[in-house]
Amino acid sequence: LPSQKQKAAMTVQQGRPVSGRTWKAPEKARSSSLKMRARSRTPSSWEKRVVEREAKKTMRRTEADMLESRKLRLAESKRKREAKKTMRRTEADMLESRKLRL
């Protein structure tokens, strides 16, 4: 059995942190490893995961369709605005030309 001095010699001496934050506790484990362990502990059937994946895919498709329809509506309204603007400009030009004639 190791003596007290040998135990003290075996432990790694922790110095002052480089960041200077002495009040912070050192990290015990990485969060990613904790997440992996937590994920592996929750048993989930393959069929359930497949169903969830399909539900996510359909939701993404629906969102993409909604976004596409919104883009089309905006493009159509922009086209109409441009048409109105050109119509007003041509009317203003016609009125201007009539005034110049008189």
Short mmCIF file of N, CA and C in Angstrom, two decimals:
data_model
loop_
_atom_site.label_atom_id
_atom_site.label_comp_id
_atom_site.label_asym_id
_atom_site.label_seq_id
_atom_site.Cartn_x
_atom_site.Cartn_y
_atom_site.Cartn_z
N LEU A 1 0.84 -1.19 0.00
CA LEU A 1 0.00 0.00 0.00
C LEU A 1 0.88 1.24 0.00
N PRO A 2 0.55 2.24 -0.81
CA PRO A 2 1.36 3.45 -0.86
C PRO A 2 1.14 4.30 0.40
N SER A 3 2.20 4.95 0.80
CA SER A 3 2.10 5.82 1.97
C SER A 3 1.50 7.16 1.58
N GLN A 4 1.28 8.01 2.59
CA GLN A 4 0.69 9.33 2.35
C GLN A 4 1.57 10.16 1.41
N LYS A 5 2.88 10.10 1.57
CA LYS A 5 3.81 10.88 0.75
C LYS A 5 3.75 10.40 -0.70
N GLN A 6 3.68 9.07 -0.87
CA GLN A 6 3.62 8.53 -2.23
C GLN A 6 2.31 8.92 -2.91
N LYS A 7 1.20 8.93 -2.16
CA LYS A 7 -0.09 9.34 -2.73
C LYS A 7 -0.04 10.81 -3.15
N ALA A 8 0.58 11.64 -2.33
CA ALA A 8 0.69 13.07 -2.65
C ALA A 8 1.56 13.26 -3.88
N ALA A 9 2.60 12.45 -4.02
CA ALA A 9 3.49 12.56 -5.17
C ALA A 9 2.80 12.09 -6.45
N MET A 10 1.89 11.15 -6.34
CA MET A 10 1.21 10.60 -7.52
C MET A 10 0.15 11.57 -8.07
N THR A 11 -0.48 12.36 -7.21
CA THR A 11 -1.50 13.28 -7.70
C THR A 11 -0.86 14.43 -8.45
N VAL A 12 -1.49 14.84 -9.51
CA VAL A 12 -0.97 15.92 -10.34
C VAL A 12 -1.34 17.23 -9.67
N GLN A 13 -0.35 18.08 -9.51
CA GLN A 13 -0.57 19.37 -8.87
C GLN A 13 -1.22 20.31 -9.88
N GLN A 14 -2.37 20.86 -9.51
CA GLN A 14 -3.06 21.80 -10.37
C GLN A 14 -2.61 23.20 -10.00
N GLY A 15 -2.09 23.93 -10.97
CA GLY A 15 -1.64 25.29 -10.73
C GLY A 15 -2.76 26.28 -10.98
N ARG A 16 -2.38 27.51 -11.11
CA ARG A 16 -3.34 28.58 -11.37
C ARG A 16 -3.78 28.50 -12.83
N PRO A 17 -5.06 28.66 -13.12
CA PRO A 17 -5.53 28.59 -14.52
C PRO A 17 -4.92 29.70 -15.36
N VAL A 18 -4.70 29.39 -16.62
CA VAL A 18 -4.11 30.36 -17.54
C VAL A 18 -5.03 31.56 -17.72
N SER A 19 -6.34 31.30 -17.72
CA SER A 19 -7.29 32.38 -17.93
C SER A 19 -7.35 33.34 -16.74
N GLY A 20 -6.88 32.88 -15.59
CA GLY A 20 -6.92 33.72 -14.41
C GLY A 20 -8.23 33.61 -13.65
N ARG A 21 -9.14 32.79 -14.12
CA ARG A 21 -10.43 32.64 -13.45
C ARG A 21 -10.32 31.53 -12.41
N THR A 22 -9.86 31.88 -11.28
CA THR A 22 -9.62 30.88 -10.24
C THR A 22 -10.91 30.40 -9.60
N TRP A 23 -11.99 31.17 -9.74
CA TRP A 23 -13.25 30.80 -9.10
C TRP A 23 -14.01 29.74 -9.89
N LYS A 24 -13.58 29.52 -11.14
CA LYS A 24 -14.29 28.54 -11.95
C LYS A 24 -13.80 27.13 -11.63
N ALA A 25 -14.73 26.21 -11.50
CA ALA A 25 -14.36 24.81 -11.25
C ALA A 25 -13.86 24.18 -12.54
N PRO A 26 -12.87 23.33 -12.48
CA PRO A 26 -12.38 22.67 -13.71
C PRO A 26 -13.44 21.74 -14.27
N GLU A 27 -13.41 21.57 -15.57
CA GLU A 27 -14.39 20.74 -16.26
C GLU A 27 -14.19 19.28 -15.90
N LYS A 28 -15.28 18.62 -15.58
CA LYS A 28 -15.20 17.20 -15.25
C LYS A 28 -15.26 16.34 -16.51
N ALA A 29 -16.19 16.67 -17.40
CA ALA A 29 -16.34 15.92 -18.64
C ALA A 29 -16.86 16.86 -19.72
N ARG A 30 -16.60 16.53 -20.94
CA ARG A 30 -17.08 17.33 -22.06
C ARG A 30 -18.59 17.16 -22.21
N SER A 31 -19.23 18.22 -22.61
CA SER A 31 -20.69 18.15 -22.74
C SER A 31 -21.11 17.19 -23.85
N SER A 32 -20.29 17.08 -24.89
CA SER A 32 -20.67 16.19 -25.99
C SER A 32 -20.69 14.73 -25.53
N SER A 33 -19.75 14.37 -24.66
CA SER A 33 -19.75 12.98 -24.17
C SER A 33 -20.94 12.74 -23.26
N LEU A 34 -21.34 13.75 -22.50
CA LEU A 34 -22.52 13.60 -21.66
C LEU A 34 -23.76 13.44 -22.51
N LYS A 35 -23.84 14.19 -23.61
CA LYS A 35 -24.99 14.08 -24.49
C LYS A 35 -25.06 12.70 -25.13
N MET A 36 -23.91 12.19 -25.53
CA MET A 36 -23.88 10.87 -26.15
C MET A 36 -24.36 9.82 -25.16
N ARG A 37 -23.88 9.91 -23.92
CA ARG A 37 -24.29 8.93 -22.92
C ARG A 37 -25.79 9.03 -22.66
N ALA A 38 -26.30 10.25 -22.58
CA ALA A 38 -27.72 10.43 -22.32
C ALA A 38 -28.54 9.88 -23.48
N ARG A 39 -28.06 10.07 -24.71
CA ARG A 39 -28.78 9.58 -25.87
C ARG A 39 -28.79 8.06 -25.89
N SER A 40 -27.66 7.45 -25.52
CA SER A 40 -27.60 6.00 -25.59
C SER A 40 -28.41 5.34 -24.48
N ARG A 41 -28.68 6.08 -23.40
CA ARG A 41 -29.46 5.51 -22.30
C ARG A 41 -30.95 5.48 -22.61
N THR A 42 -31.41 6.34 -23.50
CA THR A 42 -32.84 6.35 -23.80
C THR A 42 -33.11 5.36 -24.92
N PRO A 43 -33.70 4.22 -24.57
CA PRO A 43 -33.95 3.23 -25.62
C PRO A 43 -35.09 3.69 -26.53
N SER A 44 -34.85 3.60 -27.81
CA SER A 44 -35.87 3.99 -28.77
C SER A 44 -35.86 2.97 -29.90
N SER A 45 -37.01 2.55 -30.26
CA SER A 45 -37.08 1.53 -31.31
C SER A 45 -36.75 2.15 -32.66
N TRP A 46 -36.27 1.34 -33.55
CA TRP A 46 -35.88 1.80 -34.88
C TRP A 46 -37.10 2.32 -35.64
N GLU A 47 -38.22 1.65 -35.48
CA GLU A 47 -39.44 2.07 -36.17
C GLU A 47 -39.87 3.47 -35.72
N LYS A 48 -39.74 3.72 -34.43
CA LYS A 48 -40.11 5.02 -33.89
C LYS A 48 -39.22 6.12 -34.47
N ARG A 49 -37.92 5.83 -34.57
CA ARG A 49 -37.00 6.82 -35.14
C ARG A 49 -37.29 7.06 -36.61
N VAL A 50 -37.63 6.01 -37.34
CA VAL A 50 -37.96 6.15 -38.76
C VAL A 50 -39.21 7.01 -38.92
N VAL A 51 -40.21 6.78 -38.07
CA VAL A 51 -41.45 7.56 -38.15
C VAL A 51 -41.16 9.02 -37.84
N GLU A 52 -40.33 9.29 -36.82
CA GLU A 52 -39.98 10.67 -36.48
C GLU A 52 -39.22 11.34 -37.62
N ARG A 53 -38.33 10.60 -38.25
CA ARG A 53 -37.55 11.15 -39.36
C ARG A 53 -38.46 11.50 -40.53
N GLU A 54 -39.42 10.63 -40.82
CA GLU A 54 -40.36 10.91 -41.90
C GLU A 54 -41.23 12.12 -41.58
N ALA A 55 -41.63 12.24 -40.31
CA ALA A 55 -42.44 13.40 -39.92
C ALA A 55 -41.63 14.69 -40.10
N LYS A 56 -40.36 14.66 -39.75
CA LYS A 56 -39.50 15.84 -39.93
C LYS A 56 -39.36 16.17 -41.41
N LYS A 57 -39.19 15.13 -42.24
CA LYS A 57 -39.05 15.37 -43.68
C LYS A 57 -40.31 16.02 -44.26
N THR A 58 -41.47 15.50 -43.87
CA THR A 58 -42.71 16.09 -44.40
C THR A 58 -42.88 17.52 -43.91
N MET A 59 -42.49 17.78 -42.67
CA MET A 59 -42.59 19.14 -42.15
C MET A 59 -41.66 20.07 -42.93
N ARG A 60 -40.44 19.61 -43.21
CA ARG A 60 -39.50 20.42 -44.00
C ARG A 60 -40.04 20.69 -45.39
N ARG A 61 -40.64 19.66 -46.01
CA ARG A 61 -41.22 19.84 -47.34
C ARG A 61 -42.35 20.86 -47.31
N THR A 62 -43.21 20.77 -46.29
CA THR A 62 -44.32 21.72 -46.14
C THR A 62 -43.80 23.13 -45.97
N GLU A 63 -42.76 23.28 -45.13
CA GLU A 63 -42.17 24.61 -44.92
C GLU A 63 -41.59 25.16 -46.22
N ALA A 64 -40.91 24.28 -46.98
CA ALA A 64 -40.33 24.72 -48.25
C ALA A 64 -41.42 25.15 -49.23
N ASP A 65 -42.52 24.39 -49.27
CA ASP A 65 -43.64 24.75 -50.15
C ASP A 65 -44.24 26.09 -49.75
N MET A 66 -44.40 26.30 -48.45
CA MET A 66 -44.95 27.56 -47.97
C MET A 66 -44.03 28.72 -48.34
N LEU A 67 -42.74 28.52 -48.18
CA LEU A 67 -41.78 29.56 -48.52
C LEU A 67 -41.80 29.86 -50.01
N GLU A 68 -41.89 28.82 -50.82
CA GLU A 68 -41.94 28.99 -52.27
C GLU A 68 -43.19 29.75 -52.70
N SER A 69 -44.34 29.41 -52.10
CA SER A 69 -45.57 30.11 -52.46
C SER A 69 -45.51 31.57 -52.03
N ARG A 70 -44.88 31.84 -50.90
CA ARG A 70 -44.73 33.23 -50.44
C ARG A 70 -43.84 34.00 -51.41
N LYS A 71 -42.76 33.37 -51.85
CA LYS A 71 -41.86 34.03 -52.81
C LYS A 71 -42.60 34.34 -54.11
N LEU A 72 -43.43 33.40 -54.56
CA LEU A 72 -44.20 33.62 -55.78
C LEU A 72 -45.19 34.77 -55.61
N ARG A 73 -45.87 34.81 -54.46
CA ARG A 73 -46.81 35.91 -54.20
C ARG A 73 -46.09 37.25 -54.19
N LEU A 74 -44.93 37.29 -53.55
CA LEU A 74 -44.18 38.55 -53.49
C LEU A 74 -43.71 38.99 -54.87
N ALA A 75 -43.26 38.01 -55.67
CA ALA A 75 -42.81 38.34 -57.02
C ALA A 75 -43.97 38.86 -57.86
N GLU A 76 -45.14 38.25 -57.71
CA GLU A 76 -46.32 38.69 -58.45
C GLU A 76 -46.74 40.10 -58.05
N SER A 77 -46.73 40.37 -56.74
CA SER A 77 -47.10 41.72 -56.29
C SER A 77 -46.08 42.75 -56.76
N LYS A 78 -44.81 42.36 -56.80
CA LYS A 78 -43.78 43.27 -57.29
C LYS A 78 -43.99 43.57 -58.77
N ARG A 79 -44.35 42.54 -59.54
CA ARG A 79 -44.59 42.72 -60.96
C ARG A 79 -45.78 43.67 -61.18
N LYS A 80 -46.83 43.50 -60.37
CA LYS A 80 -47.99 44.38 -60.48
C LYS A 80 -47.64 45.82 -60.13
N ARG A 81 -46.84 46.00 -59.08
CA ARG A 81 -46.41 47.35 -58.70
C ARG A 81 -45.63 48.01 -59.81
N GLU A 82 -44.72 47.23 -60.41
CA GLU A 82 -43.92 47.77 -61.52
C GLU A 82 -44.81 48.15 -62.69
N ALA A 83 -45.82 47.33 -62.98
CA ALA A 83 -46.74 47.64 -64.08
C ALA A 83 -47.50 48.93 -63.79
N LYS A 84 -47.98 49.09 -62.56
CA LYS A 84 -48.68 50.31 -62.19
C LYS A 84 -47.78 51.52 -62.30
N LYS A 85 -46.54 51.35 -61.88
CA LYS A 85 -45.59 52.46 -61.92
C LYS A 85 -45.33 52.90 -63.36
N THR A 86 -45.14 51.93 -64.25
CA THR A 86 -44.91 52.29 -65.65
C THR A 86 -46.15 52.94 -66.26
N MET A 87 -47.32 52.45 -65.86
CA MET A 87 -48.57 53.04 -66.36
C MET A 87 -48.67 54.50 -65.91
N ARG A 88 -48.39 54.77 -64.64
CA ARG A 88 -48.45 56.15 -64.14
C ARG A 88 -47.44 57.04 -64.85
N ARG A 89 -46.25 56.47 -65.08
CA ARG A 89 -45.22 57.27 -65.75
C ARG A 89 -45.62 57.62 -67.18
N THR A 90 -46.21 56.65 -67.89
CA THR A 90 -46.62 56.93 -69.27
C THR A 90 -47.76 57.96 -69.28
N GLU A 91 -48.68 57.86 -68.32
CA GLU A 91 -49.76 58.85 -68.24
C GLU A 91 -49.19 60.23 -67.94
N ALA A 92 -48.22 60.29 -67.01
CA ALA A 92 -47.61 61.58 -66.67
C ALA A 92 -46.86 62.15 -67.87
N ASP A 93 -46.19 61.30 -68.62
CA ASP A 93 -45.48 61.76 -69.82
C ASP A 93 -46.45 62.28 -70.87
N MET A 94 -47.59 61.60 -71.03
CA MET A 94 -48.59 62.06 -72.00
C MET A 94 -49.15 63.42 -71.59
N LEU A 95 -49.45 63.57 -70.30
CA LEU A 95 -49.96 64.86 -69.84
C LEU A 95 -48.92 65.96 -70.02
N GLU A 96 -47.68 65.65 -69.77
CA GLU A 96 -46.60 66.60 -69.91
C GLU A 96 -46.45 67.04 -71.39
N SER A 97 -46.56 66.05 -72.27
CA SER A 97 -46.43 66.38 -73.70
C SER A 97 -47.61 67.25 -74.18
N ARG A 98 -48.80 67.01 -73.65
CA ARG A 98 -49.97 67.83 -74.01
C ARG A 98 -49.78 69.26 -73.53
N LYS A 99 -49.23 69.41 -72.31
CA LYS A 99 -49.00 70.75 -71.79
C LYS A 99 -47.99 71.51 -72.63
N LEU A 100 -46.97 70.79 -73.10
CA LEU A 100 -45.96 71.43 -73.93
C LEU A 100 -46.51 71.89 -75.27
N ARG A 101 -47.49 71.14 -75.81
CA ARG A 101 -48.09 71.50 -77.08
C ARG A 101 -48.90 72.78 -77.00
N LEU A 102 -49.54 72.96 -75.83
CA LEU A 102 -50.39 74.15 -75.67
C LEU A 102 -49.60 75.34 -75.43
#
